[in-house]
Short mmCIF file of C-alpha atoms and ligand atoms in Angstrom, two decimals:
data_model
loop_
_atom_site.label_atom_id
_atom_site.label_comp_id
_atom_site.label_asym_id
_atom_site.label_seq_id
_atom_site.Cartn_x
_atom_site.Cartn_y
_atom_site.Cartn_z
CA MET A 300 13.86 -13.24 -32.48
CA PHE A 301 14.19 -9.74 -33.88
CA PHE A 302 15.86 -8.00 -30.93
CA ARG A 303 19.53 -8.51 -31.58
CA MET A 304 20.55 -4.84 -31.69
CA ASN A 305 20.76 -2.55 -28.67
CA THR A 306 18.17 -0.06 -29.81
CA ILE A 307 14.67 -0.88 -28.65
CA ILE A 308 12.32 -0.62 -31.57
CA GLU A 309 8.62 -0.33 -30.82
CA PRO A 310 7.06 -3.36 -32.56
CA PHE A 311 4.27 -1.25 -34.06
CA LYS A 312 3.65 1.67 -36.36
CA ILE A 313 1.44 4.61 -35.41
CA LYS A 314 -1.84 4.96 -37.27
CA THR A 315 -3.68 7.50 -35.12
CA VAL A 316 -2.23 10.21 -32.92
CA GLU A 317 -3.48 12.36 -30.09
CA PRO A 318 -1.96 15.73 -29.12
CA ILE A 319 0.00 16.40 -25.95
CA TYR A 320 -0.57 19.87 -24.49
CA PHE A 321 2.46 21.56 -23.01
CA THR A 322 2.44 23.69 -19.87
CA THR A 323 5.05 25.91 -18.23
CA ARG A 324 6.44 25.32 -14.75
CA ASP A 325 4.49 28.34 -13.42
CA GLU A 326 1.27 27.02 -14.91
CA ARG A 327 1.93 23.64 -13.33
CA ALA A 328 2.56 25.21 -9.92
CA HIS A 329 -0.90 26.78 -10.18
CA ILE A 330 -2.52 23.56 -11.44
CA LEU A 331 -0.98 21.57 -8.59
CA ARG A 332 -2.31 24.01 -6.01
CA GLN A 333 -5.78 23.87 -7.60
CA ALA A 334 -5.62 20.05 -7.42
CA HIS A 335 -4.89 20.22 -3.68
CA TYR A 336 -1.48 18.66 -4.37
CA ASN A 337 -3.08 15.36 -5.36
CA PRO A 338 -2.15 14.32 -8.93
CA PHE A 339 -5.39 12.29 -9.17
CA LEU A 340 -7.24 15.62 -9.17
CA ILE A 341 -5.25 17.11 -12.10
CA LYS A 342 -7.00 17.22 -15.48
CA ALA A 343 -5.41 14.80 -17.97
CA ARG A 344 -5.07 17.64 -20.45
CA ASP A 345 -2.72 19.38 -18.04
CA VAL A 346 -0.36 16.38 -17.93
CA ILE A 347 2.50 16.05 -20.42
CA ILE A 348 3.42 12.39 -19.84
CA ASP A 349 0.77 10.48 -17.94
CA LEU A 350 2.23 7.58 -15.99
CA LEU A 351 -0.52 7.51 -13.38
CA THR A 352 -1.49 4.01 -14.41
CA ASP A 353 -1.18 1.40 -17.13
CA SER A 354 -4.84 0.60 -16.48
CA GLY A 355 -7.21 1.14 -19.39
CA THR A 356 -4.63 3.43 -21.01
CA SER A 357 -3.30 1.03 -23.65
CA ALA A 358 -3.33 1.90 -27.33
CA MET A 359 -5.58 -0.58 -29.10
CA SER A 360 -4.38 -2.19 -32.31
CA SER A 361 -5.98 -1.81 -35.72
CA GLU A 362 -7.23 -5.39 -35.27
CA GLN A 363 -8.89 -4.47 -31.99
CA TRP A 364 -10.56 -1.45 -33.56
CA ALA A 365 -11.76 -3.68 -36.39
CA GLY A 366 -13.15 -5.96 -33.66
CA VAL A 367 -14.97 -3.00 -32.14
CA MET A 368 -16.88 -2.62 -35.42
CA ARG A 369 -17.62 -6.34 -35.44
CA GLY A 370 -18.95 -6.27 -31.86
CA ASP A 371 -22.28 -8.06 -31.52
CA GLU A 372 -24.50 -6.04 -29.19
CA SER A 373 -27.15 -8.72 -28.66
CA TYR A 374 -28.34 -8.79 -25.06
CA ALA A 375 -28.09 -12.57 -24.74
CA GLY A 376 -25.78 -15.02 -26.46
CA SER A 377 -23.78 -12.48 -28.46
CA ASP A 378 -21.12 -13.78 -30.86
CA SER A 379 -18.59 -11.48 -29.24
CA PHE A 380 -19.11 -13.21 -25.90
CA PHE A 381 -18.35 -16.61 -27.37
CA ARG A 382 -15.16 -15.32 -28.99
CA PHE A 383 -14.15 -13.77 -25.66
CA GLU A 384 -15.01 -16.91 -23.73
CA GLU A 385 -13.04 -19.13 -26.08
CA VAL A 386 -9.81 -17.15 -25.64
CA VAL A 387 -10.18 -16.84 -21.88
CA LYS A 388 -10.89 -20.57 -21.57
CA GLN A 389 -7.92 -21.40 -23.75
CA ILE A 390 -5.54 -19.35 -21.59
CA THR A 391 -6.95 -20.13 -18.13
CA GLY A 392 -8.44 -23.57 -18.61
CA MET A 393 -11.34 -22.46 -16.38
CA PRO A 394 -14.70 -23.96 -17.37
CA PHE A 395 -16.78 -21.02 -16.08
CA ILE A 396 -16.01 -17.54 -17.42
CA ILE A 397 -17.87 -14.54 -16.08
CA PRO A 398 -17.37 -11.14 -17.78
CA THR A 399 -17.34 -8.01 -15.60
CA HIS A 400 -16.88 -4.33 -16.37
CA GLN A 401 -13.47 -4.19 -14.66
CA GLY A 402 -11.25 -5.95 -12.15
CA ARG A 403 -12.83 -4.53 -9.02
CA ALA A 404 -16.28 -5.65 -10.11
CA SER A 405 -14.86 -9.19 -10.20
CA GLU A 406 -13.45 -8.62 -6.71
CA LYS A 407 -16.73 -7.26 -5.39
CA ILE A 408 -18.66 -10.28 -6.64
CA LEU A 409 -16.10 -12.84 -5.50
CA PHE A 410 -15.54 -11.44 -2.00
CA THR A 411 -19.23 -10.84 -1.39
CA ILE A 412 -19.47 -14.63 -1.66
CA VAL A 413 -16.22 -15.95 -0.20
CA GLY A 414 -15.40 -13.03 2.14
CA GLY A 415 -17.17 -11.93 5.31
CA ILE A 416 -16.42 -11.37 8.97
CA GLY A 417 -13.87 -13.78 10.44
CA LYS A 418 -12.49 -14.80 7.04
CA TYR A 419 -9.02 -14.21 5.70
CA VAL A 420 -7.74 -13.53 2.21
CA LEU A 421 -4.06 -14.40 2.12
CA SER A 422 -1.78 -13.07 -0.57
CA ASN A 423 1.72 -12.25 -1.78
CA THR A 424 0.40 -8.66 -1.87
CA LEU A 425 -3.22 -7.68 -2.40
CA PHE A 426 -3.75 -4.85 -4.84
CA ASP A 427 -5.42 -1.75 -3.30
CA THR A 428 -8.92 -2.29 -4.73
CA THR A 429 -8.68 -6.00 -3.96
CA ARG A 430 -7.82 -5.26 -0.36
CA ALA A 431 -10.61 -2.67 -0.17
CA ASN A 432 -13.16 -5.20 -1.43
CA VAL A 433 -11.85 -7.89 0.94
CA GLU A 434 -12.12 -5.50 3.89
CA PHE A 435 -15.50 -4.15 2.81
CA SER A 436 -16.85 -7.71 2.99
CA GLY A 437 -15.69 -7.85 6.62
CA ALA A 438 -12.79 -10.20 5.88
CA GLU A 439 -9.18 -9.45 6.61
CA GLY A 440 -6.47 -9.31 3.94
CA VAL A 441 -3.00 -10.47 4.97
CA ASP A 442 0.11 -10.16 2.82
CA PHE A 443 3.01 -12.60 2.96
CA ARG A 444 5.58 -11.01 0.73
CA CYS A 445 8.85 -12.93 0.39
CA THR A 446 11.82 -11.37 2.19
CA GLU A 447 13.63 -10.48 -1.06
CA GLY A 448 10.54 -8.47 -1.99
CA MET A 449 10.99 -6.23 1.07
CA ASP A 450 14.41 -4.93 0.04
CA PRO A 451 14.07 -2.36 -2.76
CA ALA A 452 17.78 -2.39 -3.62
CA LEU A 453 18.13 -6.16 -3.93
CA ASP A 454 18.26 -7.55 -7.46
CA ALA A 455 16.48 -10.93 -7.43
CA PRO A 456 14.52 -12.69 -10.19
CA PHE A 457 11.19 -13.35 -8.45
CA LYS A 458 10.63 -10.70 -5.81
CA GLY A 459 6.86 -11.04 -6.25
CA ASN A 460 6.82 -14.47 -4.60
CA LEU A 461 4.74 -15.35 -1.59
CA ASP A 462 6.55 -16.38 1.62
CA ILE A 463 5.38 -19.98 1.91
CA SER A 464 6.54 -20.69 5.45
CA ALA A 465 4.99 -17.48 6.80
CA LEU A 466 1.73 -18.44 5.10
CA GLN A 467 1.84 -21.92 6.56
CA SER A 468 2.50 -20.70 10.13
CA PHE A 469 -0.40 -18.27 9.79
CA ILE A 470 -2.77 -20.98 8.58
CA VAL A 471 -1.72 -23.28 11.44
CA ASP A 472 -1.93 -20.49 14.05
CA LYS A 473 -5.33 -19.21 13.03
CA GLY A 474 -6.89 -22.57 12.24
CA ILE A 475 -7.67 -23.37 8.66
CA ALA A 476 -11.44 -23.03 8.83
CA ASP A 477 -11.24 -19.24 8.85
CA SER A 478 -8.88 -18.89 5.94
CA SER A 479 -11.20 -18.39 3.05
CA MET A 480 -8.84 -18.00 0.11
CA VAL A 481 -5.32 -17.43 -1.12
CA MET A 482 -4.98 -14.81 -3.86
CA LEU A 483 -1.70 -14.61 -5.75
CA THR A 484 -1.23 -11.31 -7.56
CA VAL A 485 0.82 -11.78 -10.76
CA THR A 486 2.78 -9.75 -11.35
CA ASN A 487 2.86 -8.31 -7.87
CA ASN A 488 1.62 -4.80 -8.65
CA SER A 489 1.93 -3.08 -5.27
CA GLY A 490 5.15 -5.00 -4.62
CA GLY A 491 6.97 -3.36 -7.54
CA GLY A 492 5.52 -5.15 -10.58
CA GLN A 493 7.73 -8.08 -9.63
CA PRO A 494 7.02 -11.54 -11.02
CA VAL A 495 6.02 -14.71 -9.20
CA SER A 496 7.89 -17.87 -10.20
CA MET A 497 6.20 -21.02 -11.43
CA ARG A 498 7.86 -22.84 -8.58
CA ASN A 499 6.25 -20.47 -6.07
CA ILE A 500 2.84 -20.91 -7.73
CA ARG A 501 3.30 -24.68 -7.57
CA GLU A 502 4.32 -24.61 -3.89
CA VAL A 503 1.51 -22.28 -2.86
CA SER A 504 -0.87 -24.57 -4.72
CA ALA A 505 0.42 -27.65 -2.89
CA LEU A 506 0.03 -25.90 0.46
CA CYS A 507 -3.50 -24.78 -0.42
CA LYS A 508 -4.43 -28.34 -1.38
CA GLN A 509 -3.00 -29.65 1.90
CA TYR A 510 -5.21 -27.26 3.89
CA GLN A 511 -8.11 -27.29 1.43
CA ILE A 512 -8.01 -23.58 0.80
CA PRO A 513 -8.94 -22.39 -2.69
CA LEU A 514 -6.16 -20.67 -4.64
CA PHE A 515 -7.02 -17.84 -7.01
CA ILE A 516 -4.79 -15.74 -9.23
CA ASP A 517 -5.22 -12.03 -9.73
CA ALA A 518 -4.14 -12.33 -13.35
CA SER A 519 -4.17 -8.70 -14.44
CA ARG A 520 -0.58 -8.98 -15.76
CA PHE A 521 -0.38 -12.71 -16.46
CA ALA A 522 1.48 -12.29 -19.77
CA GLU A 523 4.22 -10.10 -18.30
CA ASN A 524 4.60 -12.66 -15.50
CA ALA A 525 4.76 -15.55 -17.98
CA TYR A 526 7.43 -13.72 -19.95
CA PHE A 527 9.57 -13.26 -16.82
CA ILE A 528 9.22 -16.99 -16.11
CA LYS A 529 10.41 -17.71 -19.63
CA LEU A 530 13.40 -15.38 -19.19
CA ARG A 531 14.39 -16.30 -15.65
CA GLU A 532 13.20 -19.76 -14.64
CA ALA A 533 14.98 -22.92 -15.72
CA GLY A 534 12.93 -25.23 -17.88
CA TYR A 535 10.75 -22.58 -19.50
CA GLU A 536 13.19 -21.13 -22.06
CA THR A 537 11.58 -22.82 -25.04
CA LYS A 538 7.94 -22.79 -23.92
CA SER A 539 5.48 -20.36 -25.49
CA ILE A 540 3.86 -17.64 -23.39
CA LEU A 541 0.53 -19.39 -23.85
CA GLU A 542 1.94 -22.67 -22.53
CA ILE A 543 3.47 -20.95 -19.52
CA ALA A 544 0.25 -19.05 -18.80
CA GLN A 545 -1.74 -22.27 -19.08
CA GLU A 546 0.56 -23.93 -16.58
CA MET A 547 0.26 -20.98 -14.17
CA PHE A 548 -3.53 -21.24 -14.19
CA SER A 549 -3.49 -25.05 -14.03
CA HIS A 550 -2.32 -24.86 -10.40
CA THR A 551 -5.28 -22.72 -9.32
CA ASP A 552 -9.00 -22.92 -8.64
CA GLY A 553 -9.89 -19.65 -10.25
CA CYS A 554 -8.81 -16.20 -11.29
CA ILE A 555 -9.87 -12.62 -11.54
CA MET A 556 -8.55 -10.26 -14.14
CA SER A 557 -8.67 -6.60 -15.01
CA ALA A 558 -8.68 -6.57 -18.83
CA LYS A 559 -7.53 -2.95 -18.59
CA LYS A 560 -3.99 -4.26 -18.11
CA ASP A 561 -2.69 -7.24 -20.12
CA ALA A 562 -5.63 -7.35 -22.54
CA PHE A 563 -4.94 -3.95 -24.14
CA ALA A 564 -8.57 -3.00 -23.52
CA ASN A 565 -9.80 0.31 -22.19
CA ILE A 566 -12.39 -1.40 -19.99
CA GLY A 567 -13.29 -4.92 -18.91
CA GLY A 568 -12.52 -7.82 -16.65
CA PHE A 569 -13.58 -11.33 -15.80
CA ILE A 570 -13.76 -14.08 -13.21
CA GLY A 571 -12.70 -17.61 -14.17
CA ILE A 572 -13.79 -20.46 -11.91
CA ARG A 573 -13.40 -24.22 -11.78
CA ASP A 574 -16.08 -24.97 -9.18
CA GLU A 575 -19.60 -25.01 -10.59
CA GLN A 576 -21.38 -24.09 -7.34
CA LEU A 577 -19.20 -21.05 -6.73
CA ALA A 578 -19.67 -20.04 -10.38
CA GLU A 579 -23.45 -20.24 -9.95
CA LYS A 580 -23.33 -17.93 -6.93
CA CYS A 581 -21.15 -15.46 -8.83
CA LYS A 582 -23.50 -15.54 -11.81
CA ASN A 583 -26.47 -14.68 -9.58
CA LEU A 584 -24.66 -11.64 -8.24
CA LEU A 585 -23.45 -10.74 -11.73
CA ILE A 586 -26.98 -10.47 -13.05
CA MET A 587 -27.96 -8.27 -10.13
CA THR A 588 -24.99 -5.92 -10.23
CA GLU A 589 -23.30 -6.07 -13.66
CA GLY A 590 -25.53 -7.51 -16.34
CA PHE A 591 -26.53 -10.70 -18.10
CA LEU A 592 -24.14 -13.66 -18.21
CA THR A 593 -22.96 -12.99 -21.76
CA TYR A 594 -22.00 -9.35 -21.38
CA GLY A 595 -21.54 -8.61 -17.64
CA GLY A 596 -21.42 -4.81 -17.72
CA LEU A 597 -19.60 -4.60 -21.05
CA ALA A 598 -20.64 -3.80 -24.58
CA GLY A 599 -20.19 -6.57 -27.14
CA ARG A 600 -17.49 -4.44 -28.76
CA ASP A 601 -15.49 -4.44 -25.51
CA LEU A 602 -15.61 -8.24 -25.31
CA GLU A 603 -14.32 -8.34 -28.87
CA ALA A 604 -11.43 -5.94 -28.07
CA ILE A 605 -10.48 -8.05 -25.04
CA ALA A 606 -10.56 -11.31 -27.00
CA ILE A 607 -8.17 -9.87 -29.59
CA GLY A 608 -5.98 -8.09 -27.02
CA LEU A 609 -5.47 -11.28 -25.00
CA ARG A 610 -3.95 -12.94 -28.06
CA GLU A 611 -1.80 -9.92 -28.96
CA VAL A 612 -0.35 -9.56 -25.46
CA MET A 613 1.19 -13.04 -25.66
CA GLU A 614 3.27 -12.15 -28.74
CA GLU A 615 6.91 -12.30 -27.77
CA ASP A 616 8.11 -9.36 -29.86
CA TYR A 617 5.67 -7.24 -27.89
CA LEU A 618 6.70 -8.63 -24.49
CA THR A 619 10.40 -8.28 -25.30
CA TYR A 620 9.87 -4.64 -26.20
CA ARG A 621 7.66 -4.10 -23.15
CA ILE A 622 10.04 -5.49 -20.56
CA ARG A 623 13.14 -3.97 -22.18
CA SER A 624 11.60 -0.53 -22.41
CA ILE A 625 10.87 -0.55 -18.66
CA LYS A 626 14.43 -1.67 -17.94
CA TYR A 627 15.66 1.12 -20.23
CA ILE A 628 14.42 3.69 -17.69
CA GLY A 629 16.07 1.81 -14.82
CA ASP A 630 19.40 1.73 -16.67
CA LYS A 631 19.25 5.51 -17.11
CA LEU A 632 18.53 6.01 -13.40
CA ASP A 633 21.47 3.76 -12.47
CA VAL A 634 23.88 6.20 -14.07
CA PHE A 635 22.97 8.74 -11.37
CA GLY A 636 22.48 6.25 -8.53
CA ILE A 637 18.79 7.15 -8.28
CA PRO A 638 17.04 4.69 -5.94
CA TYR A 639 14.27 2.51 -7.39
CA ILE A 640 13.01 -1.02 -6.85
CA LYS A 641 15.40 -3.42 -8.49
CA PRO A 642 15.16 -5.06 -10.87
CA THR A 643 12.59 -3.09 -12.88
CA GLY A 644 9.31 -4.99 -13.07
CA GLY A 645 6.80 -5.62 -15.80
CA HIS A 646 4.76 -2.48 -16.18
CA ALA A 647 6.34 0.28 -14.16
CA VAL A 648 9.36 1.80 -12.49
CA TYR A 649 8.96 2.26 -8.75
CA LEU A 650 11.07 5.06 -7.38
CA ASP A 651 12.13 4.53 -3.77
CA ALA A 652 10.84 7.81 -2.34
CA LYS A 653 12.10 7.15 1.18
CA ARG A 654 15.68 7.24 -0.09
CA PHE A 655 15.07 9.69 -2.93
CA MET A 656 13.51 12.28 -0.58
CA ASP A 657 15.47 11.27 2.51
CA HIS A 658 15.09 14.75 4.05
CA ILE A 659 11.29 14.32 4.30
CA PRO A 660 10.00 12.20 7.23
CA VAL A 661 7.56 9.41 6.43
CA CYS A 662 4.76 11.24 8.29
CA GLN A 663 5.11 14.04 5.69
CA TYR A 664 4.63 11.62 2.80
CA PRO A 665 7.90 11.58 0.80
CA GLY A 666 6.13 9.67 -2.01
CA GLN A 667 3.55 12.43 -2.40
CA ALA A 668 6.37 14.97 -2.37
CA LEU A 669 8.23 13.13 -5.12
CA SER A 670 5.21 12.64 -7.35
CA ASN A 671 4.31 16.33 -7.01
CA ALA A 672 7.91 17.31 -7.79
CA LEU A 673 7.85 15.24 -11.00
CA TYR A 674 4.69 17.00 -12.07
CA LEU A 675 6.00 20.44 -11.21
CA GLU A 676 9.33 20.00 -12.96
CA GLY A 677 8.23 18.09 -16.05
CA GLY A 678 4.45 17.62 -16.17
CA ILE A 679 4.87 13.92 -15.41
CA ARG A 680 2.10 12.26 -13.43
CA GLY A 681 2.95 9.22 -11.34
CA VAL A 682 1.29 7.79 -8.27
CA GLU A 683 2.32 7.51 -4.64
CA ILE A 684 2.31 3.95 -3.35
CA GLY A 685 3.19 4.40 0.28
CA SER A 686 1.72 5.95 3.39
CA VAL A 687 -0.93 7.93 1.53
CA MET A 688 -2.24 4.80 -0.19
CA PHE A 689 -1.68 2.22 2.53
CA GLY A 690 -1.00 4.14 5.76
CA LYS A 691 -3.20 3.42 8.77
CA TYR A 692 -3.78 5.35 11.98
CA ALA A 693 -2.79 4.13 15.43
CA ILE A 694 -5.20 4.74 18.33
CA ASP A 695 -3.26 7.88 19.25
CA GLY A 696 -3.72 9.21 15.71
CA SER A 697 -0.13 8.67 14.63
CA LEU A 698 0.67 7.16 11.23
CA ILE A 699 1.36 3.44 10.85
CA PRO A 700 3.31 3.41 7.59
CA PRO A 701 3.64 0.47 5.19
CA SER A 702 7.13 -0.94 4.70
CA MET A 703 7.94 1.10 1.59
CA GLU A 704 7.35 4.63 0.31
CA LEU A 705 7.24 4.41 -3.48
CA VAL A 706 6.27 6.43 -6.51
CA ARG A 707 5.07 4.27 -9.34
CA LEU A 708 5.61 5.41 -12.90
CA ALA A 709 3.40 3.02 -14.84
CA ILE A 710 3.98 2.85 -18.55
CA PRO A 711 0.81 2.64 -20.68
CA ARG A 712 1.06 -0.14 -23.26
CA ARG A 713 2.08 0.85 -26.81
CA VAL A 714 1.46 4.57 -26.08
CA TYR A 715 4.76 6.41 -25.61
CA THR A 716 7.86 6.26 -27.77
CA GLN A 717 11.49 6.15 -26.75
CA SER A 718 11.85 9.94 -26.91
CA HIS A 719 9.00 10.33 -24.41
CA ILE A 720 10.79 7.91 -22.13
CA ASP A 721 14.11 9.76 -22.56
CA TYR A 722 12.29 12.90 -21.46
CA VAL A 723 10.88 11.13 -18.39
CA ALA A 724 14.36 9.99 -17.35
CA GLU A 725 15.70 13.51 -17.83
CA VAL A 726 13.01 14.97 -15.56
CA ILE A 727 13.64 12.37 -12.84
CA VAL A 728 17.36 13.20 -12.92
CA GLU A 729 16.59 16.93 -12.71
CA VAL A 730 14.31 16.41 -9.70
CA TYR A 731 16.94 14.21 -8.07
CA LYS A 732 19.61 16.88 -8.43
CA LYS A 733 17.53 19.46 -6.59
CA ARG A 734 15.56 17.12 -4.37
CA ARG A 735 16.39 18.99 -1.15
CA GLU A 736 14.31 21.94 -2.42
CA PHE A 737 11.08 19.95 -2.20
CA ASN A 738 8.89 19.92 0.88
CA GLY A 739 6.64 17.32 2.52
CA TYR A 740 2.86 17.37 2.87
CA GLN A 741 0.06 16.95 5.39
CA ILE A 742 -3.39 15.56 4.66
CA ILE A 743 -6.21 18.07 5.22
CA PHE A 744 -9.09 15.99 3.84
CA GLU A 745 -9.55 12.25 3.34
CA SER A 746 -12.29 9.68 2.76
CA PRO A 747 -12.58 6.53 4.90
CA SER A 748 -11.43 4.06 2.22
CA LEU A 749 -9.06 4.36 -0.75
CA ARG A 750 -8.22 7.83 0.47
CA HIS A 751 -5.41 8.40 -2.06
CA PHE A 752 -7.91 8.98 -4.87
CA THR A 753 -9.51 12.06 -3.31
CA ALA A 754 -7.30 13.23 -0.43
CA ARG A 755 -6.31 16.90 -0.26
CA PHE A 756 -2.92 18.08 0.93
CA ASP A 757 -1.16 21.18 2.19
CA PRO A 758 2.59 21.66 1.89
CA VAL A 759 4.58 21.46 5.11
CA LEU A 760 7.05 24.30 4.73
CA PHE A 761 10.55 24.07 6.11
C1 PLP B 882 -5.94 -2.83 -11.73
C2 PLP B 882 -5.88 -3.99 -10.86
C3 PLP B 882 -7.03 -4.46 -10.22
C4 PLP B 882 -8.36 -3.77 -10.32
O1 PLP B 882 -8.83 -3.69 -11.61
P1 PLP B 882 -9.69 -2.47 -12.17
O2 PLP B 882 -9.95 -2.86 -13.58
O3 PLP B 882 -8.85 -1.24 -12.03
O4 PLP B 882 -10.93 -2.39 -11.37
C5 PLP B 882 -6.89 -5.59 -9.43
N1 PLP B 882 -5.72 -6.20 -9.28
C6 PLP B 882 -4.59 -5.77 -9.86
C7 PLP B 882 -3.30 -6.49 -9.66
C8 PLP B 882 -4.63 -4.65 -10.67
O5 PLP B 882 -3.50 -4.20 -11.22
#
C-alpha cells in the first residue's frame, strides 16, 4: 500500500482543467438574494467550491473518456450494454440487470411494482428521492436507524446500521403481509454517509428470510461501504473490495444504484434483480418509461463509462485517498471544536447545524442558515439536510422536524485538490467564529414534494 506518509496524495494526475470563477462577498450577497436564499437556485458559475452533491459530479478518467469514444450506440444489443452488464453481474451476482438513466428512475420503476397503498418500505434510512418515490406509489417509508446513528457526536464504526429489533417489532405489530420490502441504503447517505456492517446486512437478511420479505440494497456507494467494512470489521482485512461487495449483495434479493455516485459516471443507474418474474415486470415498465432493455434511457457511451468506472472505484489506492481526504476535513474542524457527525463518512462531511447555529430555533431552519452563511463567506455551496428537506407539518401548521439539522458538504470524486479542501476548512472556521451574526429563515414558497429543490426563503431578522 502506498499511503505510508501523512500527506494525502491524490492518486491521479490532471489532464483537463476547468476554470473556477471568483466572486466577492458583496456579489455573493446579491446572488443569494436573487436565488431566494436557496443554494439550489444559484448558478454553478457563481459557486467557488461546489459541494452541493457528489452525484454526477465526478471527474471521469482518461480510460472512461476513451470508453465514451468506444460507445456502441446501437438501439438493441449494443456491445456497450454487454460490457456494462458483465461488470454489474460480477459485482452484484444478480442475474437480471436493468439499466436506467439514474437512481430515481430505478426507484420509480421498482416502487410502481412493489409499492402501493397499504405497503411499507422499511429501511435504515431512505434517501430523499427514494422516500419520495415510495410515498408517490402510496406506500409508506419507515426508517429504523440504529441508536448510535442518532447521536451526531458519537464515534462508532457502523452508524449506518439498521436497528434490527425495532424492525422486527414493527413487522410483528403491523403483520408481515403489508411489509413489501426492506431497503438498506449503503452507505447511509441521509444518515451521515455512515457505513453498514456486513454483520448488520447478514442479520437483516436473516430477518427478511424469516418473514419472507424481499431485501434490496440501495447500492449507490457500495464501494465506499465495502472499504469501511475492510477497515473496521474483523475478518475482512485481507479481502478485496470486490469480494466484500460480492458478499454484501449475496445476502440480498436485488439492488438499485445511482451510477452518478460510486461509478464515476455523470449519469446512469440500474436495477439488479434475482427474481425473474419481478425482473419481467420491471422490464415492461422500463420499455414504457426509459427505453429498450439494452440501453434504458442511456447512451451506449454512458454504459461504457459506467462499466469502466465501476472497476476503477474498487481500486484501493483510490478508496484510501477518498476516505482519508474526507477525514482530513473532520480533523481540521476538530481543532476548533466545530460540531459535525462523527466519524466522517464516505462521501461528505455533515455539519451539525443545530449545535453550530445554536442561536437559531429549528423552526427558522438553522441548516439553511449555515449553508447560506458558507456561500456568503466563501462561495461554498452545501446542502441542508434537516427540516427544509425532511420537515413535515402538523395539523395546526407547526413544523415537525426530523431528528437532526445538518448541512452536508459532499465531495465530488477526483475533482478538488487538497488546497481546495484547505480553503473549505478555512471558510467553515471563519463562519463558526462569527456564527452569531447569521440569521434564520422562513419559507415563503414551497412545492408539495421534495420542496428543498425549489423552496424560496426570506431572512428572519433579529
Ligand atoms: C443519489 C441517490 C439516489 C438517487 O439517485 P439519482 O441518480 O440522483 O436519481 C438514491 N439513493 C441514494 C442513496 C443516493 O445517494
